[in-house]
PDB file of C-alpha atoms in Angstrom:
ATOM      1  CA  MET A   1      99.258  21.082 105.500  1.00  0.00           C
ATOM      2  CA  ALA A   2      97.959  18.355 107.789  1.00  0.00           C
ATOM      3  CA  THR A   3      97.518  14.864 106.419  1.00  0.00           C
ATOM      4  CA  ARG A   4      94.278  12.914 106.744  1.00  0.00           C
ATOM      5  CA  VAL A   5      95.755  10.897 109.607  1.00  0.00           C
ATOM      6  CA  GLU A   6      96.887  14.005 111.476  1.00  0.00           C
ATOM      7  CA  LYS A   7      93.384  15.461 111.233  1.00  0.00           C
ATOM      8  CA  ILE A   8      91.811  12.214 112.447  1.00  0.00           C
ATOM      9  CA  PHE A   9      94.230  11.930 115.359  1.00  0.00           C
ATOM     10  CA  ARG A  10      93.511  15.490 116.441  1.00  0.00           C
ATOM     11  CA  ALA A  11      89.782  14.796 116.408  1.00  0.00           C
ATOM     12  CA  GLY A  12      89.778  11.243 117.761  1.00  0.00           C
ATOM     13  CA  THR A  13      92.653  11.062 120.209  1.00  0.00           C
ATOM     14  CA  ILE A  14      90.618  12.417 123.120  1.00  0.00           C
ATOM     15  CA  GLN A  15      87.988   9.706 122.630  1.00  0.00           C
ATOM     16  CA  LEU A  16      90.624   6.998 122.274  1.00  0.00           C
ATOM     17  CA  THR A  17      92.522   8.191 125.329  1.00  0.00           C
ATOM     18  CA  ASN A  18      89.295   8.254 127.326  1.00  0.00           C
ATOM     19  CA  SER A  19      88.511   4.695 126.252  1.00  0.00           C
ATOM     20  CA  ILE A  20      91.973   3.473 127.265  1.00  0.00           C
ATOM     21  CA  LEU A  21      91.842   5.306 130.591  1.00  0.00           C
ATOM     22  CA  ASN A  22      88.440   3.739 131.294  1.00  0.00           C
ATOM     23  CA  GLU A  23      89.911   0.286 130.594  1.00  0.00           C
ATOM     24  CA  ILE A  24      92.791   0.980 132.986  1.00  0.00           C
ATOM     25  CA  ASN A  25      90.443   2.349 135.650  1.00  0.00           C
ATOM     26  CA  ASP A  26      88.201  -0.727 135.392  1.00  0.00           C
ATOM     27  CA  PHE A  27      91.292  -2.910 135.696  1.00  0.00           C
ATOM     28  CA  VAL A  28      92.581  -1.039 138.773  1.00  0.00           C
ATOM     29  CA  GLU A  29      89.180  -1.306 140.454  1.00  0.00           C
ATOM     30  CA  TYR A  30      89.089  -5.018 139.641  1.00  0.00           C
ATOM     31  CA  LYS A  31      92.615  -5.539 140.992  1.00  0.00           C
ATOM     32  CA  ASN A  32      91.806  -3.630 144.198  1.00  0.00           C
ATOM     33  CA  SER A  33      88.679  -5.682 144.807  1.00  0.00           C
ATOM     34  CA  ASN A  34      90.583  -8.929 144.213  1.00  0.00           C
ATOM     35  CA  SER A  35      93.900  -8.067 145.884  1.00  0.00           C
ATOM     36  CA  LYS A  36      94.360 -11.505 147.468  1.00  0.00           C
ATOM     37  CA  LYS A  37      94.451 -13.443 144.194  1.00  0.00           C
ATOM     38  CA  THR A  38      97.426 -15.506 143.048  1.00  0.00           C
ATOM     39  CA  LYS A  39     100.241 -14.400 140.730  1.00  0.00           C
ATOM     40  CA  LYS A  40      98.817 -16.593 137.943  1.00  0.00           C
ATOM     41  CA  HIS A  41      95.450 -14.857 138.295  1.00  0.00           C
ATOM     42  CA  ASP A  42      97.180 -11.447 138.204  1.00  0.00           C
ATOM     43  CA  ASP A  43      98.955 -12.390 134.982  1.00  0.00           C
ATOM     44  CA  SER A  44      95.636 -13.368 133.405  1.00  0.00           C
ATOM     45  CA  ALA A  45      94.055 -10.092 134.484  1.00  0.00           C
ATOM     46  CA  ASP A  46      97.034  -8.140 133.104  1.00  0.00           C
ATOM     47  CA  ALA A  47      96.751  -9.927 129.774  1.00  0.00           C
ATOM     48  CA  LEU A  48      93.032  -9.187 129.627  1.00  0.00           C
ATOM     49  CA  MET A  49      93.599  -5.474 130.252  1.00  0.00           C
ATOM     50  CA  TYR A  50      96.296  -5.290 127.560  1.00  0.00           C
ATOM     51  CA  SER A  51      93.972  -7.103 125.192  1.00  0.00           C
ATOM     52  CA  HIS A  52      91.178  -4.603 125.846  1.00  0.00           C
ATOM     53  CA  ILE A  53      93.501  -1.644 125.301  1.00  0.00           C
ATOM     54  CA  ALA A  54      94.816  -3.115 122.061  1.00  0.00           C
ATOM     55  CA  HIS A  55      91.220  -3.712 120.972  1.00  0.00           C
ATOM     56  CA  SER A  56      90.322  -0.061 121.699  1.00  0.00           C
ATOM     57  CA  ILE A  57      93.243   1.188 119.630  1.00  0.00           C
ATOM     58  CA  ASN A  58      92.491  -1.249 116.811  1.00  0.00           C
ATOM     59  CA  ASN A  59      88.842  -0.145 116.736  1.00  0.00           C
ATOM     60  CA  PHE A  60      89.991   3.481 116.458  1.00  0.00           C
ATOM     61  CA  TYR A  61      92.188   2.611 113.460  1.00  0.00           C
ATOM     62  CA  GLU A  62      89.420   0.574 111.823  1.00  0.00           C
ATOM     63  CA  LYS A  63      86.756   3.237 112.456  1.00  0.00           C
ATOM     64  CA  TYR A  64      88.775   5.785 110.492  1.00  0.00           C
ATOM     65  CA  ASN A  65      90.298   3.283 108.045  1.00  0.00           C
ATOM     66  CA  ILE A  66      93.839   4.227 109.081  1.00  0.00           C
ATOM     67  CA  THR A  67      96.657   2.112 107.692  1.00  0.00           C
ATOM     68  CA  ASP A  68     100.071   1.467 109.221  1.00  0.00           C
ATOM     69  CA  GLU A  69     101.654   3.188 106.226  1.00  0.00           C
ATOM     70  CA  GLU A  70      99.675   6.385 106.869  1.00  0.00           C
ATOM     71  CA  VAL A  71     100.739   6.397 110.510  1.00  0.00           C
ATOM     72  CA  GLN A  72     104.374   5.821 109.576  1.00  0.00           C
ATOM     73  CA  ARG A  73     104.276   8.700 107.043  1.00  0.00           C
ATOM     74  CA  ALA A  74     102.666  11.033 109.597  1.00  0.00           C
ATOM     75  CA  VAL A  75     105.250  10.129 112.244  1.00  0.00           C
ATOM     76  CA  ALA A  76     108.119  10.572 109.771  1.00  0.00           C
ATOM     77  CA  LYS A  77     106.703  13.954 108.731  1.00  0.00           C
ATOM     78  CA  LYS A  78     106.584  15.107 112.360  1.00  0.00           C
ATOM     79  CA  GLY A  79     110.165  13.924 112.899  1.00  0.00           C
ATOM     80  CA  ARG A  80     111.599  16.242 110.254  1.00  0.00           C
TER      81      ARG A  80
END
């Protein structure tokens, strides 16, 4: 029987993946339009993209009130 987290991930993973892919696409478009920037600027842009992706994932967890413990149990269950 599927756990609450497994059910949520089945239902919400497509939306989360889409959100992350949109963040990456926006970043790639930004990088292509600003290809002559310095290494320091690139590092800042990279950090911003990673921050946005982490924020998207965190919002997904908060939206469904998913705890780290639930995720760890679900992963351990799948590993058996």
